[in-house]
Structure formats: C-alpha cells, structure tokens
CSV table of C-alpha atoms in Angstrom, one decimal:
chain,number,residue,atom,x,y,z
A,21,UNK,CA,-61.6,-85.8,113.9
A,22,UNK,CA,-61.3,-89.3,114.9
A,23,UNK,CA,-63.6,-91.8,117.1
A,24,UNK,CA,-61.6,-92.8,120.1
A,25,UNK,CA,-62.6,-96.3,121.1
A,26,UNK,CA,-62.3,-96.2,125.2
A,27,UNK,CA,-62.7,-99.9,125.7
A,28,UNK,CA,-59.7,-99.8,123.4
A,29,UNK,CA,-57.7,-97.9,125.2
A,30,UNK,CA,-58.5,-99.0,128.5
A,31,UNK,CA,-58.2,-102.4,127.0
A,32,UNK,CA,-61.9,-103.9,128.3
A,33,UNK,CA,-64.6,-104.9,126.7
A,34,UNK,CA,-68.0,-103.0,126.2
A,35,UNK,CA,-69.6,-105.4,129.1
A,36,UNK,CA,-67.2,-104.5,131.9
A,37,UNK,CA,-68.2,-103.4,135.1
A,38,UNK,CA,-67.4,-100.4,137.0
A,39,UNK,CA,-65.3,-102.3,139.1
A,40,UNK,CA,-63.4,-103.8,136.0
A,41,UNK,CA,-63.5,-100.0,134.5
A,42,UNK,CA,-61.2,-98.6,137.9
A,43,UNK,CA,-59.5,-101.7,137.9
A,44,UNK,CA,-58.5,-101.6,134.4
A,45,UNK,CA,-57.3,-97.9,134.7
A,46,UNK,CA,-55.0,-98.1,137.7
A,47,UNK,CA,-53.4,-100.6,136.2
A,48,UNK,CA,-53.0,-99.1,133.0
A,49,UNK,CA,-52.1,-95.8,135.1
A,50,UNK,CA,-49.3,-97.4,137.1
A,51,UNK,CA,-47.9,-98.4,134.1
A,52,UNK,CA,-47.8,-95.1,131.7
A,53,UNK,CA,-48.0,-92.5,134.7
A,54,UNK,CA,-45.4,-89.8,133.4
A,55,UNK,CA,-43.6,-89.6,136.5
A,56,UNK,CA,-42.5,-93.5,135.8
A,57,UNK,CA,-41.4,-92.6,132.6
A,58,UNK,CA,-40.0,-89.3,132.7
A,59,UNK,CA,-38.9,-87.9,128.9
A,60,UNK,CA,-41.3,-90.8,127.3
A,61,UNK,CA,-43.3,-88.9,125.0
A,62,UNK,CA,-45.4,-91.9,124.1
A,63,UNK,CA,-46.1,-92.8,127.6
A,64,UNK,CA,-47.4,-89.2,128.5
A,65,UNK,CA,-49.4,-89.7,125.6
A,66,UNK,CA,-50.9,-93.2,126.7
A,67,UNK,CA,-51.7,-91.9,129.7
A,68,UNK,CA,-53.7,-89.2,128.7
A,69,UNK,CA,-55.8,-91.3,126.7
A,70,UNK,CA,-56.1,-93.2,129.8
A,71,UNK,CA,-57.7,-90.1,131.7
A,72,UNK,CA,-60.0,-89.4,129.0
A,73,UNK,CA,-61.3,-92.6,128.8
A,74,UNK,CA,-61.6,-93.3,132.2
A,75,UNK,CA,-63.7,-89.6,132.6
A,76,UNK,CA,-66.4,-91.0,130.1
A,77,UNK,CA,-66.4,-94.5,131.0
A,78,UNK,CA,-66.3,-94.3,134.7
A,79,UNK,CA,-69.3,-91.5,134.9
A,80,UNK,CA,-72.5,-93.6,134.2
A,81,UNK,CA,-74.4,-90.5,132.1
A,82,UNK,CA,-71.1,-90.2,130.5
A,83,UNK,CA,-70.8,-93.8,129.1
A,84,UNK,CA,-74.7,-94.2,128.4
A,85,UNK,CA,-74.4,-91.3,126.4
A,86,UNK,CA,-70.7,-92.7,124.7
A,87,UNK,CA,-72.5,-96.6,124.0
A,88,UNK,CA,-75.6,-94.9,122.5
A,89,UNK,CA,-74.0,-92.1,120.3
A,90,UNK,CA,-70.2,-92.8,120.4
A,91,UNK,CA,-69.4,-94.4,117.0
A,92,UNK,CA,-72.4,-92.6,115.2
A,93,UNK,CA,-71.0,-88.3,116.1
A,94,UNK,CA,-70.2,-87.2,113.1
A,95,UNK,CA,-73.7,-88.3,111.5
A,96,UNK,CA,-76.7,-88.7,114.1
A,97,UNK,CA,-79.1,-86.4,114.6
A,98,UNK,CA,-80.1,-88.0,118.0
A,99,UNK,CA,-76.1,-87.1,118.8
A,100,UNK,CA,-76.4,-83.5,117.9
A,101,UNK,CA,-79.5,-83.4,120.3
A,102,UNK,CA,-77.8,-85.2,122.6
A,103,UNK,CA,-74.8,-82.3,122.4
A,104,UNK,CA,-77.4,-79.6,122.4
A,105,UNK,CA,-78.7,-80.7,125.6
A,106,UNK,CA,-75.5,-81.1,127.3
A,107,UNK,CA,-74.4,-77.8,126.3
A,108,UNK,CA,-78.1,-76.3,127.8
A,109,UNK,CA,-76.7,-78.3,131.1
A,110,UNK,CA,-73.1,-77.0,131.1
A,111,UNK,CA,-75.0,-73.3,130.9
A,112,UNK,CA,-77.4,-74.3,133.7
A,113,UNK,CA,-73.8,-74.5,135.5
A,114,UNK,CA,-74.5,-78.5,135.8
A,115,UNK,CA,-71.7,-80.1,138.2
A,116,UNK,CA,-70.5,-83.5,136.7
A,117,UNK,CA,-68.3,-84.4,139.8
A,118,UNK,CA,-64.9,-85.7,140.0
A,119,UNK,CA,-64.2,-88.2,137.5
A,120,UNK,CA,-61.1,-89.1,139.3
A,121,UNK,CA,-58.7,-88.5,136.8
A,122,UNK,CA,-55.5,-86.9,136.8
A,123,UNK,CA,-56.5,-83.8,134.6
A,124,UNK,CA,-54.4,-81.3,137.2
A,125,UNK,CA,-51.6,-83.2,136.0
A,126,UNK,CA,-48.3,-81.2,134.9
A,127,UNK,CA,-50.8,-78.3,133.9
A,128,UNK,CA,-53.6,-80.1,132.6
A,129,UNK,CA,-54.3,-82.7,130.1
A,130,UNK,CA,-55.2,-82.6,126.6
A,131,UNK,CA,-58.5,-83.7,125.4
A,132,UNK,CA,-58.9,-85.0,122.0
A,133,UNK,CA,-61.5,-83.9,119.2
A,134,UNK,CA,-63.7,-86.4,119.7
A,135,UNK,CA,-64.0,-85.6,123.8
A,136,UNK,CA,-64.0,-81.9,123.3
A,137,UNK,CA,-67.0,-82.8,120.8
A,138,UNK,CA,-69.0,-84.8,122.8
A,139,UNK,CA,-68.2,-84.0,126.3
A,140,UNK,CA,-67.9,-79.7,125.3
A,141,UNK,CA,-64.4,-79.7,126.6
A,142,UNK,CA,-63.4,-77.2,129.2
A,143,UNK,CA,-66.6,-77.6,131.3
A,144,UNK,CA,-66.6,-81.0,132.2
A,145,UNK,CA,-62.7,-81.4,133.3
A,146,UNK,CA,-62.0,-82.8,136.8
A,147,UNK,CA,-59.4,-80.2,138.0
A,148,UNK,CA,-57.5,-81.0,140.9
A,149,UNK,CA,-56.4,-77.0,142.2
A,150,UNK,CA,-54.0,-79.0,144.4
A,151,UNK,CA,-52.2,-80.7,142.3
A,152,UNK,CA,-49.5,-78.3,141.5
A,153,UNK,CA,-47.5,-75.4,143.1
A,154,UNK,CA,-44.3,-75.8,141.7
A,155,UNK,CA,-44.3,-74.5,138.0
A,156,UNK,CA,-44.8,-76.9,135.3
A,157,UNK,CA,-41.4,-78.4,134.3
A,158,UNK,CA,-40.6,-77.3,130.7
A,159,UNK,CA,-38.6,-78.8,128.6
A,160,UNK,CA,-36.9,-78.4,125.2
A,161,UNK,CA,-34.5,-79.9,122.7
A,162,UNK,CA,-31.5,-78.1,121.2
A,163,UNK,CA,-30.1,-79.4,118.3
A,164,UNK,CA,-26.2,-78.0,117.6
A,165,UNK,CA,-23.3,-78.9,115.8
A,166,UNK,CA,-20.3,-79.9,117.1
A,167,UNK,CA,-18.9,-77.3,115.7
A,168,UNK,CA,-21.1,-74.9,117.6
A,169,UNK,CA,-19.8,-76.8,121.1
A,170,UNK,CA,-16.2,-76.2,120.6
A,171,UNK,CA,-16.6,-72.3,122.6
A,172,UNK,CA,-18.2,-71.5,125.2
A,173,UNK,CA,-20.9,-69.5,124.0
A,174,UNK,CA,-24.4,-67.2,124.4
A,175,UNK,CA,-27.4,-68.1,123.0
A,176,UNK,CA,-31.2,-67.3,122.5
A,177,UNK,CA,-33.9,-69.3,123.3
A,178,UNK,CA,-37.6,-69.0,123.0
A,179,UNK,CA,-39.5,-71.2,124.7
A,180,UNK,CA,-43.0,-70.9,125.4
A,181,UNK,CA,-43.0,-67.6,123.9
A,182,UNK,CA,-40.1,-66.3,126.2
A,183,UNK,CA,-36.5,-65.7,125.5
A,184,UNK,CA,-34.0,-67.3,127.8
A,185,UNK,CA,-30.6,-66.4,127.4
A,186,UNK,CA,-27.9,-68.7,128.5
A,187,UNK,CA,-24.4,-69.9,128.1
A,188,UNK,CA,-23.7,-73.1,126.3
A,189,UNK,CA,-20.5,-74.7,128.0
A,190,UNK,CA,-18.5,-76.0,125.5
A,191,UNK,CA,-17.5,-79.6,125.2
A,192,UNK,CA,-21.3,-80.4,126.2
A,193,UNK,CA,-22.3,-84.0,125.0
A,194,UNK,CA,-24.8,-85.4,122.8
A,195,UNK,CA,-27.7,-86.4,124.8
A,196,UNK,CA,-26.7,-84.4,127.7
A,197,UNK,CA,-29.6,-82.8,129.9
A,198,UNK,CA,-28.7,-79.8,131.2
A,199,UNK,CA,-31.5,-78.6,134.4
A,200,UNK,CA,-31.8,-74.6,134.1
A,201,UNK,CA,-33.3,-73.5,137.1
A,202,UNK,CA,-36.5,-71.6,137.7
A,203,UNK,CA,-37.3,-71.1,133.5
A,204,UNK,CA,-40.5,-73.1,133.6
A,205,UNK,CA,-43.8,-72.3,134.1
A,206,UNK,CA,-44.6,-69.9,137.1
A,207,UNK,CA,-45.7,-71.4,140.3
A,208,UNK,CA,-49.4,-71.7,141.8
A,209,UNK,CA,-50.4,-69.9,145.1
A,210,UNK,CA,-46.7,-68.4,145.1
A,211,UNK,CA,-45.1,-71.8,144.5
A,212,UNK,CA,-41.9,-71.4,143.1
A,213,UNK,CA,-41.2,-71.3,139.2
A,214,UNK,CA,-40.5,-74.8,137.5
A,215,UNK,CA,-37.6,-75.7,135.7
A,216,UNK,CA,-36.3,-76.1,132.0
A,217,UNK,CA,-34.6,-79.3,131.3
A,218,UNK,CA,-32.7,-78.9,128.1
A,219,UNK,CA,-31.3,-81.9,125.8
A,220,UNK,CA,-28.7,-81.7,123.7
A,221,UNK,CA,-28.7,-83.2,120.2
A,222,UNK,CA,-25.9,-82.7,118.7
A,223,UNK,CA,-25.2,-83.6,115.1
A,224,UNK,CA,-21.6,-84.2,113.5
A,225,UNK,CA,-20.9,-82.6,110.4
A,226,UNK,CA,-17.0,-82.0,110.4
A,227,UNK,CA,-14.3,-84.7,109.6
A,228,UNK,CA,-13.6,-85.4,113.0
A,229,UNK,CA,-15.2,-88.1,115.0
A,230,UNK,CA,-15.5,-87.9,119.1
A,231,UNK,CA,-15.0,-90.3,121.7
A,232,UNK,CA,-15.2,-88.7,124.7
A,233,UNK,CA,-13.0,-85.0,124.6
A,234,UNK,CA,-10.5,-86.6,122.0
A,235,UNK,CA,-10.8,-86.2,118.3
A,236,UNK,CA,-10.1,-89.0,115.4
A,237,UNK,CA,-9.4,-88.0,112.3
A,238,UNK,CA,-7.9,-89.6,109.0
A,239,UNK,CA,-5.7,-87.5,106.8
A,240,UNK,CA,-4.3,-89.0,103.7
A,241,UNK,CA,-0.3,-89.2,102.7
A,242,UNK,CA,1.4,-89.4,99.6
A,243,UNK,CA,3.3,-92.6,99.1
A,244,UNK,CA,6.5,-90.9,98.9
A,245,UNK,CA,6.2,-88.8,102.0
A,246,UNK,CA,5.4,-91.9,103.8
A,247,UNK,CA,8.6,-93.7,102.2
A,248,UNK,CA,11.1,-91.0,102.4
A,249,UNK,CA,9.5,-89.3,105.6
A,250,UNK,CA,8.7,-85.0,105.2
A,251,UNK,CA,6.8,-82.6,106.5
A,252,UNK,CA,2.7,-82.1,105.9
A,253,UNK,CA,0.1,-79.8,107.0
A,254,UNK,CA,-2.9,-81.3,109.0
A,255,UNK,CA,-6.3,-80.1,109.7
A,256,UNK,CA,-6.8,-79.3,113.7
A,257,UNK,CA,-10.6,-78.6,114.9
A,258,UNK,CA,-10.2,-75.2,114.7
A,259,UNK,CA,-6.7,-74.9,112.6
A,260,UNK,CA,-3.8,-76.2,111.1
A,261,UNK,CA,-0.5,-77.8,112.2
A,262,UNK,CA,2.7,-78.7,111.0
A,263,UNK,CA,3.6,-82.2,111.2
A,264,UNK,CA,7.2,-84.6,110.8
A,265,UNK,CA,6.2,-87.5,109.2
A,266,UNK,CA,8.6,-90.5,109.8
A,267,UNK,CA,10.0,-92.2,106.8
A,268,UNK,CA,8.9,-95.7,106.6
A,269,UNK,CA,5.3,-94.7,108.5
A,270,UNK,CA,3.1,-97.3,107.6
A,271,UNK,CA,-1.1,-96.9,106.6
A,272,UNK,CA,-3.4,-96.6,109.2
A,273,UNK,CA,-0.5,-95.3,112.1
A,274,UNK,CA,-1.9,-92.9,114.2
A,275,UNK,CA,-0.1,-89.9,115.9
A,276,UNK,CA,-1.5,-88.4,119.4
A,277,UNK,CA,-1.5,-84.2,119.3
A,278,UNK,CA,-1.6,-83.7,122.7
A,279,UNK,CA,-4.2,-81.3,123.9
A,280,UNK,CA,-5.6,-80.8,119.9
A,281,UNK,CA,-8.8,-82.7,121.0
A,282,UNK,CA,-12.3,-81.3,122.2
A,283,UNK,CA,-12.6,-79.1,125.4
A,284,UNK,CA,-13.7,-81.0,128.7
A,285,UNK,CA,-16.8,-80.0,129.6
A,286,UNK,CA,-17.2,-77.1,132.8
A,287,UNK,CA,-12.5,-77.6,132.5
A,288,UNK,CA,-11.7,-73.9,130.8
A,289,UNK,CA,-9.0,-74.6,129.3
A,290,UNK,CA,-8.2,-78.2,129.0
A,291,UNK,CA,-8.7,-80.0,125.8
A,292,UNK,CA,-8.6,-83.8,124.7
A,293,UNK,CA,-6.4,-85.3,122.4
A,294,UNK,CA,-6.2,-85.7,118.6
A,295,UNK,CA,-5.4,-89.0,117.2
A,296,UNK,CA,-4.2,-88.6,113.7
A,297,UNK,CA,-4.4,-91.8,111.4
A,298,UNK,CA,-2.5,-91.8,107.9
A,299,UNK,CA,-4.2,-93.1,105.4
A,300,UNK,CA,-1.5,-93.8,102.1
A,301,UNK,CA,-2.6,-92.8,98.8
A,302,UNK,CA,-0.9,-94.5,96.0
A,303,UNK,CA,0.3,-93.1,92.8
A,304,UNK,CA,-2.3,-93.8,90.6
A,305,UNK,CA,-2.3,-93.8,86.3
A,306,UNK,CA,1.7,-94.9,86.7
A,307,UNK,CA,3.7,-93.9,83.1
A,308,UNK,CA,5.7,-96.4,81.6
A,309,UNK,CA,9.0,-94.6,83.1
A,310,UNK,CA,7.2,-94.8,86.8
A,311,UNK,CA,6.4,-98.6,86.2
A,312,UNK,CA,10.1,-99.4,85.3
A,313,UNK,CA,11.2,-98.0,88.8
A,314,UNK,CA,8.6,-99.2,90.6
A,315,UNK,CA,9.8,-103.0,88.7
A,316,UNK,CA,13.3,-102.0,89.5
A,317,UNK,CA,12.1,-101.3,93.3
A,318,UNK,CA,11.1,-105.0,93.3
A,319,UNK,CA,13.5,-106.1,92.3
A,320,UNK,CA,15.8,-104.8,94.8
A,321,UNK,CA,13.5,-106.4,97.5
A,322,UNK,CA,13.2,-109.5,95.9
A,323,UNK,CA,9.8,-109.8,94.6
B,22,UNK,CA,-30.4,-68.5,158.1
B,23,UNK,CA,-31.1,-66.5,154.7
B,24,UNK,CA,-35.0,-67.7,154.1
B,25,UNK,CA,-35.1,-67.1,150.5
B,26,UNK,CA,-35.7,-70.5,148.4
B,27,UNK,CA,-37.3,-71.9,151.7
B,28,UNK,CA,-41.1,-72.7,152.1
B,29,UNK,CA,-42.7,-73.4,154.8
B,30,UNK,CA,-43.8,-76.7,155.3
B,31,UNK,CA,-47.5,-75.1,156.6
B,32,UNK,CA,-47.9,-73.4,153.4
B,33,UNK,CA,-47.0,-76.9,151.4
B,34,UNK,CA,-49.3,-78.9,154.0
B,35,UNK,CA,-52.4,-76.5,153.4
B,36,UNK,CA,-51.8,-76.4,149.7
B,37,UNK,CA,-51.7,-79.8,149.1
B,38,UNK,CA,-54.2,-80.7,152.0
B,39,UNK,CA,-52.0,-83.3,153.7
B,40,UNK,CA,-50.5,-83.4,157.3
B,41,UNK,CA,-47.6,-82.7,158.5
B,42,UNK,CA,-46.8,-86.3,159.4
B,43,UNK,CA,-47.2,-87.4,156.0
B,44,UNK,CA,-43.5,-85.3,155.1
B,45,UNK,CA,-42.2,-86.1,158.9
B,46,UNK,CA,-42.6,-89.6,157.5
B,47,UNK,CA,-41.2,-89.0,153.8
B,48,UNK,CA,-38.0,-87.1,156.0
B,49,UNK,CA,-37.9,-90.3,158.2
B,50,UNK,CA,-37.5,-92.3,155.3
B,51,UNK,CA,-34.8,-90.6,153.9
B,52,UNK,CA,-36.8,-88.7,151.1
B,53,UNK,CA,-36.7,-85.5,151.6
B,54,UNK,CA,-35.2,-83.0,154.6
B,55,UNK,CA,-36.9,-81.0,156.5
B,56,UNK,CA,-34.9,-78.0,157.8
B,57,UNK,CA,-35.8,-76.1,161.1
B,58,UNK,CA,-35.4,-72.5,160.4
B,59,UNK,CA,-36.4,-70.3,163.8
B,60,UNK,CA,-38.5,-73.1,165.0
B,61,UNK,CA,-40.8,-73.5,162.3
B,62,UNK,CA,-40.3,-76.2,159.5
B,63,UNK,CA,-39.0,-75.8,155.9
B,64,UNK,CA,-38.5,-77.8,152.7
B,65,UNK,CA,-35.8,-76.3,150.3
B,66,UNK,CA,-36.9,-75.2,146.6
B,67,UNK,CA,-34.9,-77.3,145.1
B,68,UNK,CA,-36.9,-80.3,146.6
B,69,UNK,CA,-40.2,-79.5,145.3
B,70,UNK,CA,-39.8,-81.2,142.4
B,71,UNK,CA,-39.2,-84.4,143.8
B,72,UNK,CA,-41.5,-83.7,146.3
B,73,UNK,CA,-44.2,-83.2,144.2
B,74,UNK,CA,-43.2,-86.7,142.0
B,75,UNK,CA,-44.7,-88.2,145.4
B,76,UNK,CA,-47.5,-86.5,146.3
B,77,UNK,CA,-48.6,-87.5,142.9
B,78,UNK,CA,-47.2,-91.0,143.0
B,79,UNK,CA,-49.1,-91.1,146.3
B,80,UNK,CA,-52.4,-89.2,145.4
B,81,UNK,CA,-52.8,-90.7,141.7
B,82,UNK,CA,-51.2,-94.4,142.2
B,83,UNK,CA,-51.5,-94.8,145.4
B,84,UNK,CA,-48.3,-95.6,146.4
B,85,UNK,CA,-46.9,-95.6,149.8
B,86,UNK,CA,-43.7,-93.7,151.1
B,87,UNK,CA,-41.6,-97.3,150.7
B,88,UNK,CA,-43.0,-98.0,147.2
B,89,UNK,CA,-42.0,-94.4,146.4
B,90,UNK,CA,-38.6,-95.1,147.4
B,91,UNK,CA,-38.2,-98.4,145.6
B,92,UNK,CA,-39.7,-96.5,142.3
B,93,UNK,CA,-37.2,-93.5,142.9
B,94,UNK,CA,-34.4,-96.0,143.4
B,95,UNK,CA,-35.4,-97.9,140.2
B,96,UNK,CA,-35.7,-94.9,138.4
B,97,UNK,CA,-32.4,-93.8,139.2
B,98,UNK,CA,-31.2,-97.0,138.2
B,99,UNK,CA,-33.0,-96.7,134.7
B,100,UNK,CA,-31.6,-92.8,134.4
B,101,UNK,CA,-28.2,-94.0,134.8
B,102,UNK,CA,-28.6,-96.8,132.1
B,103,UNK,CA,-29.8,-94.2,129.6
B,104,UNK,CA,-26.9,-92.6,130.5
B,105,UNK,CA,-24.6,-95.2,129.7
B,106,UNK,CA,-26.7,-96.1,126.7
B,107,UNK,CA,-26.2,-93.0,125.3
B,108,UNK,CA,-22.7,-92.5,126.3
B,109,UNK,CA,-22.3,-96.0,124.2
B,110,UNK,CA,-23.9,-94.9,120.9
B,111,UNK,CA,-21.9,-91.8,121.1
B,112,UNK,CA,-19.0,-93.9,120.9
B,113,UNK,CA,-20.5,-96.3,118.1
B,114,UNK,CA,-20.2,-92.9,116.1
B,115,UNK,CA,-16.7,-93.4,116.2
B,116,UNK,CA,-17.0,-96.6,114.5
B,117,UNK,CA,-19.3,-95.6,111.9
B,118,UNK,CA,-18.7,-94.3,108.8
C-alpha cells in the first residue's frame, strides 16, 4: 500500500488555502472529467485521484488528520489511534457531510489503499443518489482475428459475470465500436438499463493484408511461368483459384479478382476485391548446362 | 403512440431534482427533444445517455447549456478524428511488413 501525496495530485502545495484547494480541483476536474475524455483510461483514472484528494483535503478534520499522520500510516502509533477513533465515530453513525466530489459518478469511484486505510472506506463516501438512473455504461474489448471476421457469426460473452450472446457482422473493422443496447448495468429508480460499447481489436495473422474490404496478397512465380505464361493455383481468403498467367508478366504486377476480397460490413453478400501481386522467384543453384542457356539467352538479347 | 422506451420527463425532473425548464431549455437549444405523448412530456431512452453527460457536465463542472453544446460539438469533432486516425493506421498495415 502506497502513500498518496494529495498536494501532488491536486498539484498545490501544503500551504494552500481552501479557496486555492476548490480552485485547484475544478480546474483539474474540467480537465480529466471522464465525460471529456470518453474511452481515456488514464483520464478516468486522474480524475479519480482528483475526488479522493479533494474529499481529504477540502474537509478540514480530514486534512488535519492527513498533514499530521499522512506520510507516517504504516508506522505511528499516534495514527493507529487516530484510525481507532475514527472507526469509534463511523460506529457512533458520525455524518462527515458532502465533500463535494463526484463519488456517484458512473457507479461510484474507487478509493485507493491508503484512503480506505485512513479514511475506513465505505463510510465516509459522498454519494450523490441522483447522479445516475440510466445503467452504468459497460464497456469491453474483443480481440478477433481476421480470420474470425470473414462470417457472420454467434458468439459468447461474459461480461460482468453475465453472458451476452450476439452476432458478430462480418467484415467488422479494427477499432470499430459497436453500441449494444441495454447490456450494461441496470438502471436506478426504474431507469433504464445502460449500454455495452464493444471495441474491436482485431489482429492479422493470415497472408493477406486489408485496406478497406479488399485483400493484398503476394504469391510468388516461377521464372519460367512468368516467361512462357501457364496456369497456377492461388491462395483466396477462404480458397483456391485457378489463375492464366500472361507470358512476359513482369515482378511485382498485380491482378484484381473481382469480388475475392473481404465482405462489406452490414452488405450480405458483397465482397471487396483481391489484388494479386507476382513476386518472381529465380532459379537458384544454376548447373553448368542451365548457365550455358541462360549465356546463350544473352546472347540472343545482346547483352 | 406505443409508450414503451419513453420516460416521462416528471419522473427524470424529480430524480435528478431539476426543473422542468432546465430540459425546455436543453430542447430549445437543440440538445435533446422533448416529445408530447397525450399531453404530458417525454424524453426517449435512447437520449438518456446524452442526457445524463449534461446533467453531469452541468452539476460537476458547472457548465452551462451553450458550453455543453460547444463541448459536445468538440467532442464530436475529436470522435470523428479518432476515427480517421484509426481508419489511417489500418491502412499503414498495408504498408508494413
């Protein structure tokens, strides 16, 4: 358990005022309030430690008791009378007021060690009952392949302990956030539910790279097909195909498969394109009989 | 009109302890809508959400209706950036090896 240096965070100095203390945290609040930085984990995090610190340094008992004892917890035997004494007020059902923070926030804030330590935690939180009827907003990451995003498919999630079932559209994007409706937390005073918000991180693993619905690919051709021209078998997303390779088709020339690409997202049906680039191979470890032709093929050119 | 997934702006105004002029206002600013369902007033679900970004924009920051609106426009602004953003390093992918 760590000590949590409030001044720190509320970046004042031990001699500030109460007026500097408020001033200090609405500023700090307008900056790392969650709902200004919606999906900014660090923020949310910020701003927490904001609360806290403003709860014990904007309550007078609460900071007297933080100045004298604060660094020393772990060790002081004035601080472990000072904690039995605020527990025997917590059980006398001692009202410490609003501290004005924003506990009530999307279901409640979380206190750290060293608060739940000195303070006792649970007692002494400002709730705000009002704050919320709408269900919290939950919401979840889902990593996937893109192999898993080719099909349409079912899946099970459990989040928060409860299993959602839902279809994952295929073609969905990396980074997409897809809103379901009514899965979050359940709603206060018959508020309605909140939502999930569910991001998609999807990692690549095949050969094929994506730019938008069509596929890239690179498939590699023998020397003499690409002289002579012939026929080769290519790797699709989900299969193969037959392929007429020109004769004289130079490295890195790409063929379009129409409609071989990745499926458009919420379009049943319609697929991107594939872009096939050649990539030549050449006969390697020549025999003395190969290296004579190839010298005789130069010469015919020229060279 | 089918009244499911409609609340009653009464019930919102006594849970959160405001008036009813504070949402006339957010509706005359082009925040929310206000539906008039057998002459009393209603918000739709789906607005709650938002809805509640300002009460607690309002309550916690104290920002008014028209500094709401310039955050929720900025924001928007900022959401459709990240799309972009990301829509961008999807496509760097392409160029990586």
């Amino acid at each position: 358990m760590a000590f949590v240096d409030y001044y720190k965070v509320l970046e004042i100095d031990k001699s500030a005022t109460e007026a500097d203390i408020k001033k200090a945290y609405r500023k700090l609040a307008r900056k790392y309030h969650p709902d200004l930085n919606p999906n900014d984990k660090e923020a949310e995090k910020k701003f927490k430690e904001l609360n806290e610190a403003n709860e014990v340094l904007s309550n007078p008992e609460n900071r007297k008791k933080y100045d004298q004892y604060g660094e020393n917890w772990e060790h002081g035997e004035e601080y472990e009378k000072a904690r039995n004494q605020q527990q025997q007020y917590q059980n006398s059902g001692g009202q410490q007021g609003d501290f004005g923070g924003f506990s009530g926030f999307s279901g409640g804030g979380d206190y750290s060690d060293f608060f739940e330590s000195m303070f006792g935690g649970g007692a002494q939180r400002a709730t705000r009952q009002n704050a919320v009827f709408k269900g919290q907003d939950f919401n979840a990451e889902l990593h996937l392949d893109l192999k898993d995003v080719y099909t349409t498919h079912k899946r099970t999630l459990t989040i928060n302990g409860k299993n959602i079932r839902l279809t994952i559209p295929a073609g969905v994007e990396n980074g997409q956030v897809i809103k379901i409706s009514g899965q979050g937390g359940e709603g206060v005073n018959g508020g309605p539910k909140g939502d999930l918000y569910l991001t998609f991180n999807i990692e690549n693993s095949t050969n094929f790279k994506l730019d938008k619905d069509n596929l890239y690919t690179t498939v590699d051709l023998d020397l003499y097909t690409a002289v002579l021209g012939g026929e080769i078998t290519a790797n699709t997303f989900d299969g193969k195909v037959k392929l007429t390779v020109k004769s004289g088709t130079q490295s890195g020339s790409k063929v379009k498969l129409k409609g071989k690409g990745f499926p458009i997202y919420k379009k049943e049906g319609e697929y991107g394109d594939l872009f096939i680039s050649y990539h030549i191979v050449l006969p390697e470890n020549l025999t003395e009989r190969e290296k004579e032709l190839f010298s005789e093929l130069a010469k015919l050119r020229g060279k | 009109m089918n009244k499911d997934n409609w609340i009653q702006l009464q019930t919102i105004c006594s849970h959160y302890q405001l008036e009813i002029s504070f949402f006339t206002n957010l509706r005359d600013l082009g925040l929310i809508e206000i539906e008039i369902i057998e002459e009393s007033l209603y918000i739709n679900e789906n607005q709650m959400h938002n809805l509640e970004r300002i009460i607690r924009l309002h309550h916690e920051l104290e920002v008014n209706p028209e500094g709401i609106d310039v955050v929720f426009n900025l924001l928007q602004k900022i959401e459709h950036l990240q799309k972009e953003l990301a829509t961008a390093k999807n496509r760097l992918r392409l160029y990586e090896s």
